[in-house]
XYZ file of C-alpha atoms in Angstrom:
466
model
C -84.548 50.518 72.429
C -84.090 48.500 69.458
C -82.876 50.111 66.353
C -84.699 48.460 63.357
C -82.698 50.380 60.946
C -79.595 49.047 62.319
C -80.997 45.561 62.247
C -82.167 45.896 58.785
C -78.606 47.125 57.621
C -76.922 44.256 59.428
C -79.290 41.825 57.819
C -78.583 43.204 54.373
C -74.765 43.187 55.146
C -74.913 39.468 56.095
C -76.937 38.670 52.910
C -74.422 40.483 50.891
C -71.542 38.619 52.470
C -73.385 35.320 52.147
C -73.999 35.993 48.506
C -70.487 37.155 48.019
C -69.225 33.746 49.492
C -71.473 31.941 47.126
C -70.264 33.872 43.985
C -66.709 33.394 45.140
C -67.071 29.743 45.506
C -68.695 29.487 42.122
C -65.809 31.527 40.524
C -63.269 29.280 42.079
C -65.036 26.179 40.847
C -65.358 27.818 37.446
C -61.519 28.715 37.354
C -60.569 25.164 38.399
C -62.773 23.643 35.564
C -61.071 25.985 33.145
C -57.641 24.941 34.025
C -58.641 21.268 33.944
C -60.065 21.749 30.472
C -56.800 23.440 29.303
C -54.819 20.535 30.852
C -57.031 17.902 29.105
C -56.837 19.646 25.843
C -53.012 20.017 26.010
C -52.771 16.203 27.011
C -54.889 15.188 24.040
C -52.946 17.397 21.600
C -49.616 15.921 22.855
C -50.977 12.507 22.597
C -52.155 13.037 19.036
C -48.727 14.667 18.064
C -46.848 11.765 19.512
C -48.906 9.189 17.603
C -48.519 11.083 14.339
C -44.682 11.364 14.964
C -44.382 7.613 15.664
C -46.393 6.783 12.524
C -44.135 9.167 10.382
C -40.873 7.727 11.904
C -42.102 4.166 11.344
C -42.938 4.822 7.703
C -39.433 6.451 7.049
C -37.784 3.553 8.700
C -39.659 1.121 6.667
C -38.666 2.880 3.429
C -35.061 3.340 4.533
C -33.937 0.886 7.271
C -30.163 1.907 7.043
C -30.232 5.825 7.486
C -27.502 7.900 5.917
C -24.879 8.888 8.351
C -24.748 12.671 8.193
C -22.272 14.813 10.054
C -23.418 15.196 13.584
C -26.082 12.555 13.360
C -24.488 10.384 16.186
C -27.768 9.679 18.188
C -29.496 8.107 15.301
C -26.499 5.885 14.676
C -26.522 4.976 18.272
C -30.162 4.196 18.259
C -29.919 1.997 15.210
C -26.398 0.212 15.141
C -25.159 -1.092 11.851
C -24.229 -4.779 11.487
C -20.780 -5.155 9.993
C -20.476 -7.028 6.694
C -19.040 -10.516 6.905
C -15.553 -10.922 5.523
C -14.552 -13.976 3.359
C -12.120 -15.998 5.489
C -9.679 -16.151 2.627
C -8.583 -12.661 3.266
C -6.805 -13.801 6.290
C -4.319 -15.174 3.866
C -4.842 -13.051 0.649
C -4.421 -9.359 -0.141
C -5.362 -7.993 -3.631
C -2.494 -5.167 -3.368
C -3.569 -3.785 -6.699
C -6.683 -2.457 -4.829
C -4.859 -0.691 -2.032
C -4.009 2.889 -1.795
C -1.114 4.128 -3.780
C 1.098 6.700 -2.051
C 2.452 9.030 -4.718
C 5.636 10.998 -4.412
C 7.560 13.230 -6.877
C 9.948 10.181 -7.668
C 7.661 7.222 -7.480
C 5.123 5.400 -5.508
C 4.671 2.925 -2.569
C 1.821 0.494 -1.739
C 1.366 -1.450 1.427
C 0.100 -4.875 2.579
C 0.578 -4.526 6.407
C -1.010 -4.016 9.901
C -2.203 -0.493 10.820
C -2.785 0.642 14.375
C -5.726 2.887 13.177
C -8.366 0.625 11.460
C -9.518 3.916 9.514
C -6.332 3.619 7.556
C -7.491 0.567 5.726
C -9.360 1.109 2.546
C -11.544 -2.021 2.858
C -12.638 -4.521 5.383
C -10.818 -7.122 3.350
C -7.490 -5.186 3.594
C -8.258 -4.894 7.374
C -8.706 -8.673 7.720
C -5.327 -9.313 6.083
C -3.467 -6.793 8.317
C -5.153 -8.005 11.442
C -4.331 -11.539 10.481
C -0.556 -10.650 10.194
C -0.738 -9.008 13.547
C -2.768 -11.692 15.455
C -0.479 -14.397 14.106
C 2.630 -12.472 15.171
C 3.836 -13.101 11.620
C 6.972 -10.914 12.012
C 6.166 -9.650 8.477
C 4.897 -6.657 6.466
C 5.163 -6.015 2.777
C 5.382 -3.160 0.374
C 6.190 -2.385 -3.226
C 8.402 0.505 -4.090
C 8.432 2.124 -7.600
C 11.239 4.602 -8.299
C 11.244 6.592 -11.524
C 14.506 7.099 -13.646
C 16.898 9.356 -11.569
C 14.361 9.134 -8.640
C 15.717 8.669 -5.117
C 14.253 6.736 -2.030
C 15.341 9.372 0.512
C 17.826 8.262 3.074
C 15.910 6.741 6.051
C 15.851 4.002 8.585
C 13.317 1.797 10.349
C 13.039 1.636 14.121
C 11.273 -1.679 14.455
C 12.142 -3.883 11.456
C 14.888 -5.306 9.340
C 14.238 -4.739 5.655
C 14.736 -7.313 2.852
C 14.147 -6.362 -0.802
C 14.147 -8.096 -4.203
C 14.510 -6.044 -7.407
C 12.082 -7.145 -10.057
C 13.085 -4.587 -12.726
C 15.629 -1.782 -13.280
C 19.010 -0.844 -11.968
C 19.669 0.804 -8.651
C 22.665 2.251 -6.649
C 22.227 1.559 -3.021
C 24.040 3.134 -0.067
C 24.022 1.909 3.608
C 25.556 3.682 6.702
C 26.159 1.197 9.626
C 26.781 2.040 13.280
C 30.430 2.746 12.802
C 29.617 5.458 10.090
C 30.992 3.186 7.531
C 29.434 3.896 4.177
C 28.871 0.894 1.823
C 27.566 1.486 -1.667
C 26.719 -1.049 -4.498
C 24.803 -1.581 -7.551
C 21.764 -3.874 -7.932
C 19.939 -5.297 -10.983
C 16.807 -7.337 -11.524
C 16.715 -10.753 -9.516
C 18.990 -9.672 -6.863
C 18.438 -9.136 -3.085
C 19.187 -6.320 -0.652
C 19.211 -6.370 3.168
C 19.111 -3.487 5.610
C 19.399 -4.219 9.360
C 17.136 -2.287 11.719
C 18.158 1.212 12.407
C 20.564 1.258 9.455
C 20.479 4.501 7.356
C 20.032 3.612 3.680
C 18.991 4.964 0.272
C 18.161 3.726 -3.061
C 18.781 5.584 -6.431
C 17.521 4.553 -9.837
C 20.492 4.885 -12.096
C 18.812 3.332 -15.108
C 16.373 4.518 -17.872
C 13.419 2.528 -16.807
C 11.524 2.513 -13.508
C 12.980 0.386 -10.580
C 10.311 -1.942 -9.058
C 11.233 -3.378 -5.664
C 9.321 -5.807 -3.463
C 10.057 -5.153 0.089
C 9.603 -7.343 3.261
C 9.990 -5.988 6.753
C 10.347 -8.064 9.957
C 7.493 -6.786 12.032
C 3.871 -7.377 12.331
C 3.320 -4.052 14.163
C 2.790 -0.683 12.466
C 6.187 -0.061 10.602
C 7.978 2.938 12.000
C 10.229 4.909 9.609
C 12.205 8.249 9.782
C 13.606 10.009 6.668
C 16.705 12.135 7.039
C 15.054 15.352 5.610
C 12.368 15.134 8.213
C 14.966 14.808 11.078
C 16.805 17.758 9.606
C 13.801 20.159 9.425
C 12.567 18.947 12.876
C 15.965 19.989 14.479
C 16.259 23.535 15.862
C 18.523 25.757 13.697
C 21.014 26.385 16.471
C 21.390 22.756 17.136
C 21.783 21.845 13.460
C 24.329 24.549 13.070
C 26.430 23.552 16.156
C 26.280 19.850 15.061
C 27.260 20.316 11.345
C 29.439 23.483 11.792
C 28.821 24.605 8.179
C 30.597 27.553 6.583
C 28.166 30.570 7.281
C 26.880 28.829 10.491
C 23.176 29.214 11.230
C 22.656 31.567 8.098
C 23.620 28.586 5.948
C 21.094 26.275 7.860
C 18.438 28.923 7.193
C 18.952 28.606 3.411
C 17.238 25.055 3.498
C 13.529 25.075 2.930
C 11.139 22.177 3.454
C 9.117 21.177 0.387
C 5.368 21.144 0.530
C 5.181 17.770 -1.019
C 6.465 14.641 0.895
C 10.041 13.735 -0.481
C 9.949 10.145 0.543
C 10.735 9.250 -3.062
C 12.500 12.374 -4.384
C 12.882 13.801 -7.927
C 13.463 17.569 -8.219
C 12.362 19.188 -11.409
C 15.707 20.972 -11.849
C 17.885 17.860 -10.916
C 20.315 18.581 -13.751
C 21.197 21.900 -12.183
C 21.557 20.546 -8.778
C 23.805 17.468 -9.490
C 26.675 17.969 -11.930
C 29.090 15.200 -10.932
C 27.358 11.930 -9.567
C 29.523 9.005 -8.528
C 27.917 5.509 -8.436
C 31.008 3.644 -7.174
C 30.873 0.138 -5.528
C 32.523 -0.646 -2.172
C 34.766 -3.732 -1.579
C 33.173 -7.062 -1.745
C 33.669 -7.794 2.130
C 31.375 -4.773 2.770
C 28.867 -5.226 -0.155
C 28.061 -8.833 0.455
C 26.726 -8.174 4.030
C 23.877 -6.271 2.429
C 23.598 -7.884 -0.937
C 22.781 -11.243 -2.477
C 22.820 -12.349 -6.123
C 19.678 -14.557 -5.850
C 19.300 -15.020 -9.584
C 22.896 -16.188 -9.610
C 22.695 -18.634 -6.877
C 22.149 -22.274 -6.780
C 18.999 -23.592 -8.448
C 17.120 -26.366 -6.601
C 15.427 -28.123 -9.481
C 12.252 -30.195 -9.284
C 10.121 -31.907 -11.900
C 7.659 -29.057 -11.715
C 9.835 -26.001 -11.051
C 12.802 -24.226 -9.519
C 13.510 -22.846 -5.916
C 16.328 -20.464 -5.060
C 17.044 -19.239 -1.563
C 18.765 -16.279 0.009
C 19.089 -17.607 3.587
C 21.479 -18.692 6.322
C 22.935 -22.102 5.581
C 24.191 -24.430 8.422
C 26.357 -26.306 5.922
C 28.086 -23.575 3.903
C 30.408 -25.834 2.028
C 28.559 -25.311 -1.249
C 28.381 -21.545 -0.942
C 30.809 -19.114 -2.703
C 33.009 -16.894 -0.514
C 30.548 -13.982 -1.061
C 27.509 -15.984 -0.264
C 29.043 -17.061 3.057
C 29.447 -13.438 3.997
C 25.776 -12.844 3.498
C 24.651 -16.069 5.141
C 26.734 -15.353 8.312
C 25.736 -11.539 8.503
C 22.178 -12.435 8.105
C 22.262 -14.891 11.034
C 23.784 -12.241 13.321
C 20.674 -10.222 13.315
C 17.606 -10.930 15.395
C 14.284 -11.246 13.320
C 15.895 -11.444 10.009
C 14.108 -12.931 7.136
C 14.860 -15.585 4.517
C 13.958 -14.670 0.773
C 13.336 -17.084 -2.044
C 11.997 -17.275 -5.644
C 9.604 -20.135 -6.512
C 9.036 -20.852 -10.241
C 6.261 -23.347 -10.970
C 5.812 -24.530 -14.550
C 2.409 -24.687 -16.191
C 0.216 -27.385 -14.278
C 3.014 -27.762 -11.802
C 2.178 -28.226 -8.085
C 4.087 -27.128 -4.993
C 2.724 -30.005 -3.037
C 1.135 -29.609 0.448
C 3.701 -28.830 2.923
C 4.411 -26.680 6.041
C 7.207 -24.807 7.756
C 8.317 -25.668 11.323
C 10.116 -22.370 12.098
C 8.630 -19.584 9.917
C 5.576 -17.815 8.735
C 5.551 -17.308 4.971
C 4.531 -14.322 2.910
C 4.590 -14.253 -0.994
C 4.038 -11.907 -3.911
C 2.991 -13.017 -7.411
C 5.316 -11.618 -10.076
C 3.895 -13.540 -13.022
C 1.298 -16.283 -13.724
C -1.691 -17.448 -11.837
C -2.536 -20.269 -9.443
C -4.877 -21.953 -7.167
C -3.791 -21.891 -3.426
C -5.086 -24.240 -0.781
C -4.744 -23.698 3.067
C -5.490 -26.475 5.730
C -5.319 -25.286 9.333
C -6.716 -26.432 12.536
C -10.101 -24.753 11.983
C -10.837 -25.043 8.251
C -9.851 -25.564 4.620
C -9.611 -22.521 2.376
C -9.026 -22.473 -1.346
C -8.660 -19.363 -3.685
C -7.125 -18.120 -6.874
C -4.095 -15.861 -6.996
C -2.883 -13.423 -9.911
C -0.131 -10.942 -10.484
C 0.183 -8.398 -7.761
C -1.494 -10.598 -5.063
C 0.041 -11.107 -1.596
C -0.366 -14.317 0.218
C 0.280 -15.323 3.812
C 0.702 -18.742 5.525
C 1.173 -18.973 9.319
C 3.856 -21.323 10.750
C 2.715 -24.930 10.759
C -0.116 -24.414 8.376
C -0.177 -26.875 5.517
C -0.612 -25.218 2.203
C -0.256 -25.921 -1.543
C 0.222 -23.789 -4.806
C -0.940 -25.164 -8.231
C 0.015 -23.224 -11.310
C -3.141 -22.740 -13.414
C -1.824 -20.424 -16.308
C 0.034 -21.223 -19.673
C 2.919 -19.111 -18.357
C 5.146 -20.087 -15.428
C 4.011 -18.977 -12.000
C 6.822 -16.885 -10.423
C 6.606 -15.957 -6.713
C 8.959 -14.067 -4.359
C 8.654 -15.456 -0.908
C 9.749 -14.340 2.465
C 9.975 -16.438 5.650
C 10.307 -15.111 9.160
C 13.545 -16.823 10.147
C 17.122 -15.806 10.012
C 18.082 -19.463 10.523
C 17.857 -22.314 7.953
C 14.315 -22.824 6.845
C 12.658 -26.091 7.969
C 10.019 -27.653 5.793
C 8.115 -30.920 5.580
C 6.298 -32.046 2.401
C 3.155 -34.349 2.433
C 4.880 -37.150 0.523
C 7.833 -37.147 2.919
C 5.793 -37.503 6.147
C 3.519 -40.139 4.718
C 6.362 -42.164 3.352
C 8.042 -41.877 6.935
C 4.967 -43.108 8.650
C 4.714 -46.945 9.113
C 2.338 -48.864 6.815
C 0.487 -50.439 9.681
C -0.026 -47.118 11.329
C -1.585 -45.715 8.088
C -3.670 -48.748 7.639
C -5.212 -48.291 11.065
C -5.671 -44.583 10.443
C -7.352 -44.750 7.171
C -9.199 -48.208 7.641
C -7.329 -49.615 4.519
C -5.257 -52.827 4.221
C -1.699 -52.420 4.878
C -0.788 -53.683 1.414
C -2.571 -50.828 -0.229
C -0.003 -48.335 1.026
C 2.538 -50.076 -1.236
C 0.769 -48.423 -4.123
C 2.238 -45.027 -3.065
C 5.666 -44.937 -4.844
C 8.875 -43.597 -3.542
C 10.719 -41.248 -6.062
C 14.502 -40.808 -6.342
C 13.829 -37.226 -7.268
C 12.450 -34.750 -4.818
C 8.825 -34.167 -5.599
C 8.431 -30.798 -3.691
C 7.296 -29.210 -6.921
C 5.870 -31.969 -9.113
C 4.114 -32.439 -12.443
C 1.733 -35.243 -13.266
């Protein structure tokens, strides 16, 4: 028998299930639409935010195309690289030393025109250009000025990688040198004289006058100068090692009484010096020791020209005209590798050190007085610039250059040349006179007879006057 009630219940159940499926399908579709709406709204918001951000950044960049470099802002610097400022080519040959950093010490000051391993140690791109030029040209030269106050002391020290040549512009100094045999040589120096310290030779300079000493120092290296002071060595040595080496009265307890000063003592001048030193002795060693390290440049032979004077502290192949003491210096200089030649060049007002070049040496100079126009002719270009007191100049080997005095007072230069041999130089008038007329005629498209107009002078015209 059929159960109608049961059939009715089953029909109702199927209807409910069917309606449930429809409702579930509708709910799933509604849920999917809601998620899609949220996604679209988020995407639209992100798009709008990005557009606004780009507009803001663009406006900021337009108003400030070179953003400030704040600490930690490396990503911005990387994204927008800075274009380095161009450097005037003259700074390959010129250093305005007066604008360089002054290293102050209790007893004086030092300034440098030299190459540095760390480019951040340069104060300017011009200074860096000069230092890089010295290094790339393998100049065998560095330069520094040393000012020592009255009673001040350039601490005993030595240089690992360079000979040192100095010229005293002003003052009176007492110098000491300790050579490899522990032989001490001491001597007195006055203005216009030259001092020489071979590489790895311990030496000191003491101002024994009432005015400042002012030295011009040349070093025979184009690398970073390496120097070590005696006090730095002492305080870096373990106490027991220092005690066993020196064997002082009181042993290690005596060593412990030494205390390193907070301020660098490179140029030393204690405030209580009168209490510390009661019997100073500034004696001079015998001449045969002194003249190895000392040369009286101002008292040496003057090579006179119509427009000026040159004096040289160098090795001479022909030493017949040298004094006994000058021969000692000349021979000792030539015994050392990478020694330098020093010279003074005085040019009268409107005088010209005519175009010339050196076969066997780079040249570096410092302006002591006067002013001038300098011209440099090398394989790539011609460069001309003015120089004044305190400027440093550099001429690579074989580079033709000239110097014309442009002030009312004499131009006075101290020059260093990167050779311990006799300096070899050729002037323009000499090599043109030595060239056959017909060769010059062919070269310059001028008649051979025209070159008879260039006179030959009996007197050397290396430094001439109109």
